[in-house]
């Protein structure tokens, strides 16, 4: 076998082995991003996901008393949706012994089976088809069956609104004109910057505590990882429970130790006036709590990476520093920190992007109320709470562009060899 | 100057000990404690200089015994500081004394050197740090557990009391247990959490197995085989790691609704697979690259095919990596909230996360909600403690090479 073909075979094998991963990622990650762009340019509502279907209501307008009387049946075809229907067909059974007198042109009867076919109806309109029959003796002989006993089977053809609706820029106009847009960006920025910073600072501190060997260190290391590995739904509910203004433990403790004069609604109050050294500060209370949660839940992540990095540091450097008479702070500042710079920068970028993308935590803690509405929460609010998929997708596209800028920064500035 | 420093150290050590004991006793034992801050401050300031005179050294046990004993006596004689009896006072005092000696060991205080200030500050910070972190981590989980054992009225009577309600056993062991675990019984059997556990386990295990299968193939290809676009592939796969789930949620909701995959566990598995595969592939690739290629070549020479080599040589050598990746994936799938929340409508196929939201919206007592939270958390925690070594490897392997 010639080397060239061996190489080609190897490449083909590699593609085959990578195909499932590649395919799934394409399907679940890349395709949705493209689809977001499509939906963002259309006014699509949650209700549009179900293709419009006509509703057919059958009524008997005149009933025969003796053979030879007229029986009149009306079918009302309605399009109750806001979307067009191209064609509606329905079929029904006609009781025996009825001779058609007047049939609308849309309908045919063959062997006791009625079938009708009409265009439309237009959105929000209805059409009525009236059929008249003469009731013969056979109809009475079979016990005067009600024509409504058999239900009409309806079938409608309609273009899927997702494809049929026209392209428009209206979603974007609405997103940018929303008075909440700028506050939302600010909240997102504050949450991301402070949440990231806090989790890394706490992680750095925790790593300093555990870098020294002592009995029980491994146990503590496992313990410190708890907030990160526990399911978000559990820890978020516990925080909500603990911070409850009336039944919560935290408020009870604050009252008990005289640190608060009344219950503090931690997660439902937008601002909390704070008297500090004679200065009046307005603390965004709920946002602060959400940031604290972020710091608490993700410090283990930073902690783990910083600890791993610190344990890999050469001991000689520290010995040299000691010989040179450097104090504890000087050693940390000039020996430890420089070596941590790479991992800290990487952690900051990574956590910044992840915090920026975060949805679950805030959604479960406050639902985005009380000044904690970030972009991701707003996307959910638009698309599902307000049932406006187009609006949500438009904001998702905005989010995507901000993220693209962040990612470019990440790949440009993340130090080589770490992540 | 040295005495002043020692007095400060003492005040800090005793305040920390008293504060911790007071808070712990109130929270975890349900004792009615308070804290008269003056007592530990004065006691510490008094004992500090004495301890400094003793000039404790590392390894010398004497000063520890002496000052812990002195602290214990002082604490026992002044039980009013905590308001919970002499025993607790003695405990706090002993802890303060021990901490004081530990803080002052190996220091030159007469006169204090510049280094001594730094080391003292550092020790103070460390002590505070330990107390802070242990409290911050243990407190919520403990609260979750205790709240799941207490009926609403009992909890509301004193929300600051997080002690185990052991008084239920006065009625006997079995009735006591029944009362204690009433929340769990209700959640498991009445609110169908038993079903949700099975669903979640199914989704997590299937996701884990499929992810392992596909990622082993992919990682092997990237690690061993040469093909054009290898670097690009790697980057692209890593990119998915950075995508916000909420951006994917809208189109996936649309498409899954249209093709009828939305309210199914299979649809959930597909989404989880796409979310975990890239990371799993990345982690395994790093590991495969550490396995000497010569081992595999030996297998090839012995007549094995590529896949036989993977099965017989590469995988057995990668068991630790497989374990950590598997655990990591299991955890992600078990904990996932957003897609379970958005996709699942039928209670028969709820996962635990979705079930918790449903439970929350039914306005059940907090006791049940916390019992649910414990049920969601415990399996992950058990796995985590059993396989901590692997899991830590898995968590870091995704980020740090080598």
mmCIF file of N, CA, C and O in Angstrom, chain A residues 356-404:
data_model
loop_
_atom_site.group_PDB
_atom_site.id
_atom_site.type_symbol
_atom_site.label_atom_id
_atom_site.label_comp_id
_atom_site.label_asym_id
_atom_site.label_seq_id
_atom_site.Cartn_x
_atom_site.Cartn_y
_atom_site.Cartn_z
ATOM 1 N N UNK A 356 -21.603 35.523 32.287
ATOM 2 C CA UNK A 356 -22.372 36.291 31.322
ATOM 3 C C UNK A 356 -23.493 35.435 30.723
ATOM 4 O O UNK A 356 -24.601 35.914 30.483
ATOM 5 N N UNK A 357 -23.218 34.157 30.517
ATOM 6 C CA UNK A 357 -24.199 33.241 29.925
ATOM 7 C C UNK A 357 -25.184 32.674 30.926
ATOM 8 O O UNK A 357 -26.118 31.982 30.550
ATOM 9 N N UNK A 358 -24.930 32.928 32.205
ATOM 10 C CA UNK A 358 -25.657 32.233 33.266
ATOM 11 C C UNK A 358 -27.149 32.563 33.229
ATOM 12 O O UNK A 358 -27.543 33.711 33.101
ATOM 13 N N UNK A 359 -27.964 31.552 33.393
ATOM 14 C CA UNK A 359 -29.406 31.771 33.438
ATOM 15 C C UNK A 359 -30.035 31.183 34.692
ATOM 16 O O UNK A 359 -30.740 31.860 35.431
ATOM 17 N N UNK A 360 -29.744 29.914 34.942
ATOM 18 C CA UNK A 360 -30.430 29.159 35.996
ATOM 19 C C UNK A 360 -30.431 29.864 37.348
ATOM 20 O O UNK A 360 -31.456 29.963 38.005
ATOM 21 N N UNK A 361 -29.257 30.352 37.743
ATOM 22 C CA UNK A 361 -29.091 30.836 39.112
ATOM 23 C C UNK A 361 -30.048 31.986 39.419
ATOM 24 O O UNK A 361 -30.808 31.937 40.384
ATOM 25 N N UNK A 362 -29.993 33.021 38.580
ATOM 26 C CA UNK A 362 -30.860 34.173 38.839
ATOM 27 C C UNK A 362 -32.327 33.786 38.667
ATOM 28 O O UNK A 362 -33.186 34.178 39.446
ATOM 29 N N UNK A 363 -32.586 32.978 37.650
ATOM 30 C CA UNK A 363 -33.967 32.573 37.385
ATOM 31 C C UNK A 363 -34.567 31.889 38.610
ATOM 32 O O UNK A 363 -35.711 32.136 38.981
ATOM 33 N N UNK A 364 -33.787 31.041 39.255
ATOM 34 C CA UNK A 364 -34.301 30.309 40.404
ATOM 35 C C UNK A 364 -34.323 31.167 41.670
ATOM 36 O O UNK A 364 -35.143 30.953 42.548
ATOM 37 N N UNK A 365 -33.399 32.137 41.770
ATOM 38 C CA UNK A 365 -33.342 32.941 42.994
ATOM 39 C C UNK A 365 -34.411 34.029 42.994
ATOM 40 O O UNK A 365 -35.157 34.172 43.960
ATOM 41 N N UNK A 366 -34.450 34.823 41.940
ATOM 42 C CA UNK A 366 -35.361 35.971 41.939
ATOM 43 C C UNK A 366 -36.311 35.956 40.753
ATOM 44 O O UNK A 366 -37.245 36.745 40.720
ATOM 45 N N UNK A 367 -36.050 35.127 39.763
ATOM 46 C CA UNK A 367 -36.856 35.154 38.546
ATOM 47 C C UNK A 367 -36.615 36.416 37.734
ATOM 48 O O UNK A 367 -37.378 36.719 36.822
ATOM 49 N N UNK A 368 -35.569 37.154 38.073
ATOM 50 C CA UNK A 368 -35.261 38.374 37.332
ATOM 51 C C UNK A 368 -35.944 39.602 37.914
ATOM 52 O O UNK A 368 -35.835 40.689 37.368
ATOM 53 N N UNK A 369 -36.618 39.419 39.057
ATOM 54 C CA UNK A 369 -37.320 40.556 39.658
ATOM 55 C C UNK A 369 -36.349 41.403 40.483
ATOM 56 O O UNK A 369 -35.191 41.033 40.672
ATOM 57 N N UNK A 370 -36.822 42.536 40.926
ATOM 58 C CA UNK A 370 -36.098 43.401 41.859
ATOM 59 C C UNK A 370 -34.720 43.813 41.357
ATOM 60 O O UNK A 370 -33.748 43.808 42.094
ATOM 61 N N UNK A 371 -34.659 44.158 40.066
ATOM 62 C CA UNK A 371 -33.403 44.689 39.534
ATOM 63 C C UNK A 371 -32.333 43.644 39.317
ATOM 64 O O UNK A 371 -31.150 43.920 39.464
ATOM 65 N N UNK A 372 -32.724 42.413 38.989
ATOM 66 C CA UNK A 372 -31.723 41.386 38.705
ATOM 67 C C UNK A 372 -31.908 40.820 37.307
ATOM 68 O O UNK A 372 -31.469 39.719 37.028
ATOM 69 N N UNK A 373 -32.560 41.584 36.435
ATOM 70 C CA UNK A 373 -32.828 41.042 35.108
ATOM 71 C C UNK A 373 -31.613 41.174 34.196
ATOM 72 O O UNK A 373 -31.263 42.257 33.765
ATOM 73 N N UNK A 374 -30.973 40.050 33.918
ATOM 74 C CA UNK A 374 -29.837 40.057 33.001
ATOM 75 C C UNK A 374 -30.337 39.725 31.595
ATOM 76 O O UNK A 374 -31.508 39.419 31.403
ATOM 77 N N UNK A 375 -29.420 39.769 30.633
ATOM 78 C CA UNK A 375 -29.847 39.534 29.247
ATOM 79 C C UNK A 375 -30.488 38.153 29.103
ATOM 80 O O UNK A 375 -31.531 38.009 28.471
ATOM 81 N N UNK A 376 -29.849 37.133 29.697
ATOM 82 C CA UNK A 376 -30.373 35.776 29.500
ATOM 83 C C UNK A 376 -31.776 35.646 30.084
ATOM 84 O O UNK A 376 -32.637 34.993 29.498
ATOM 85 N N UNK A 377 -31.996 36.284 31.233
ATOM 86 C CA UNK A 377 -33.329 36.229 31.843
ATOM 87 C C UNK A 377 -34.334 36.914 30.926
ATOM 88 O O UNK A 377 -35.457 36.439 30.736
ATOM 89 N N UNK A 378 -33.902 38.023 30.335
ATOM 90 C CA UNK A 378 -34.795 38.783 29.457
ATOM 91 C C UNK A 378 -35.134 37.963 28.205
ATOM 92 O O UNK A 378 -36.268 38.021 27.724
ATOM 93 N N UNK A 379 -34.169 37.218 27.699
ATOM 94 C CA UNK A 379 -34.446 36.372 26.531
ATOM 95 C C UNK A 379 -35.570 35.397 26.877
ATOM 96 O O UNK A 379 -36.543 35.240 26.133
ATOM 97 N N UNK A 380 -35.451 34.780 28.032
ATOM 98 C CA UNK A 380 -36.482 33.840 28.463
ATOM 99 C C UNK A 380 -37.825 34.558 28.640
ATOM 100 O O UNK A 380 -38.870 34.064 28.202
ATOM 101 N N UNK A 381 -37.760 35.725 29.266
ATOM 102 C CA UNK A 381 -38.975 36.496 29.526
ATOM 103 C C UNK A 381 -39.694 36.828 28.220
ATOM 104 O O UNK A 381 -40.897 36.597 28.084
ATOM 105 N N UNK A 382 -38.935 37.334 27.240
ATOM 106 C CA UNK A 382 -39.534 37.649 25.935
ATOM 107 C C UNK A 382 -40.135 36.398 25.295
ATOM 108 O O UNK A 382 -41.289 36.373 24.891
ATOM 109 N N UNK A 383 -39.297 35.358 25.182
ATOM 110 C CA UNK A 383 -39.678 34.220 24.346
ATOM 111 C C UNK A 383 -40.781 33.380 24.977
ATOM 112 O O UNK A 383 -41.687 32.928 24.283
ATOM 113 N N UNK A 384 -40.706 33.173 26.287
ATOM 114 C CA UNK A 384 -41.631 32.215 26.885
ATOM 115 C C UNK A 384 -42.653 32.848 27.815
ATOM 116 O O UNK A 384 -43.827 32.518 27.741
ATOM 117 N N UNK A 385 -42.211 33.781 28.671
ATOM 118 C CA UNK A 385 -43.192 34.407 29.551
ATOM 119 C C UNK A 385 -44.150 35.270 28.727
ATOM 120 O O UNK A 385 -45.350 35.281 28.961
ATOM 121 N N UNK A 386 -43.621 35.999 27.718
ATOM 122 C CA UNK A 386 -44.488 36.813 26.870
ATOM 123 C C UNK A 386 -44.846 36.080 25.577
ATOM 124 O O UNK A 386 -45.461 36.675 24.698
ATOM 125 N N UNK A 387 -44.409 34.847 25.442
ATOM 126 C CA UNK A 387 -44.756 34.000 24.300
ATOM 127 C C UNK A 387 -44.382 34.625 22.961
ATOM 128 O O UNK A 387 -45.027 34.385 21.959
ATOM 129 N N UNK A 388 -43.328 35.450 22.960
ATOM 130 C CA UNK A 388 -42.921 36.109 21.724
ATOM 131 C C UNK A 388 -41.542 35.585 21.306
ATOM 132 O O UNK A 388 -40.511 36.149 21.659
ATOM 133 N N UNK A 389 -41.563 34.494 20.526
ATOM 134 C CA UNK A 389 -40.302 33.851 20.160
ATOM 135 C C UNK A 389 -39.408 34.771 19.343
ATOM 136 O O UNK A 389 -38.192 34.802 19.532
ATOM 137 N N UNK A 390 -40.010 35.531 18.437
ATOM 138 C CA UNK A 390 -39.227 36.414 17.574
ATOM 139 C C UNK A 390 -38.448 37.435 18.387
ATOM 140 O O UNK A 390 -37.250 37.636 18.171
ATOM 141 N N UNK A 391 -39.115 38.045 19.353
ATOM 142 C CA UNK A 391 -38.479 39.040 20.207
ATOM 143 C C UNK A 391 -37.333 38.409 21.003
ATOM 144 O O UNK A 391 -36.237 38.963 21.096
ATOM 145 N N UNK A 392 -37.612 37.230 21.564
ATOM 146 C CA UNK A 392 -36.577 36.526 22.322
ATOM 147 C C UNK A 392 -35.382 36.204 21.453
ATOM 148 O O UNK A 392 -34.237 36.403 21.858
ATOM 149 N N UNK A 393 -35.639 35.724 20.238
ATOM 150 C CA UNK A 393 -34.545 35.365 19.337
ATOM 151 C C UNK A 393 -33.735 36.594 18.963
ATOM 152 O O UNK A 393 -32.506 36.534 18.856
ATOM 153 N N UNK A 394 -34.411 37.742 18.786
ATOM 154 C CA UNK A 394 -33.687 38.964 18.443
ATOM 155 C C UNK A 394 -32.721 39.340 19.557
ATOM 156 O O UNK A 394 -31.555 39.668 19.302
ATOM 157 N N UNK A 395 -33.182 39.237 20.800
ATOM 158 C CA UNK A 395 -32.286 39.549 21.911
ATOM 159 C C UNK A 395 -31.185 38.494 22.012
ATOM 160 O O UNK A 395 -30.037 38.808 22.342
ATOM 161 N N UNK A 396 -31.521 37.233 21.694
ATOM 162 C CA UNK A 396 -30.507 36.180 21.701
ATOM 163 C C UNK A 396 -29.418 36.487 20.679
ATOM 164 O O UNK A 396 -28.239 36.235 20.920
ATOM 165 N N UNK A 397 -29.814 37.081 19.543
ATOM 166 C CA UNK A 397 -28.822 37.449 18.528
ATOM 167 C C UNK A 397 -27.914 38.558 19.060
ATOM 168 O O UNK A 397 -26.688 38.509 18.892
ATOM 169 N N UNK A 398 -28.516 39.528 19.748
ATOM 170 C CA UNK A 398 -27.705 40.589 20.360
ATOM 171 C C UNK A 398 -26.721 39.981 21.347
ATOM 172 O O UNK A 398 -25.518 40.273 21.347
ATOM 173 N N UNK A 399 -27.233 39.069 22.179
ATOM 174 C CA UNK A 399 -26.391 38.368 23.155
ATOM 175 C C UNK A 399 -25.260 37.638 22.444
ATOM 176 O O UNK A 399 -24.105 37.670 22.881
ATOM 177 N N UNK A 400 -25.600 37.012 21.329
ATOM 178 C CA UNK A 400 -24.613 36.251 20.576
ATOM 179 C C UNK A 400 -23.470 37.157 20.110
ATOM 180 O O UNK A 400 -22.296 36.782 20.184
ATOM 181 N N UNK A 401 -23.809 38.363 19.656
ATOM 182 C CA UNK A 401 -22.757 39.253 19.158
ATOM 183 C C UNK A 401 -21.850 39.723 20.299
ATOM 184 O O UNK A 401 -20.634 39.794 20.135
ATOM 185 N N UNK A 402 -22.452 40.043 21.435
ATOM 186 C CA UNK A 402 -21.620 40.436 22.579
ATOM 187 C C UNK A 402 -20.689 39.284 22.947
ATOM 188 O O UNK A 402 -19.493 39.464 23.179
ATOM 189 N N UNK A 403 -21.239 38.086 22.939
ATOM 190 C CA UNK A 403 -20.455 36.903 23.283
ATOM 191 C C UNK A 403 -19.341 36.678 22.277
ATOM 192 O O UNK A 403 -18.216 36.307 22.650
ATOM 193 N N UNK A 404 -19.636 36.914 21.002
ATOM 194 C CA UNK A 404 -18.625 36.720 19.967
ATOM 195 C C UNK A 404 -17.424 37.631 20.237
ATOM 196 O O UNK A 404 -16.270 37.214 20.086
#
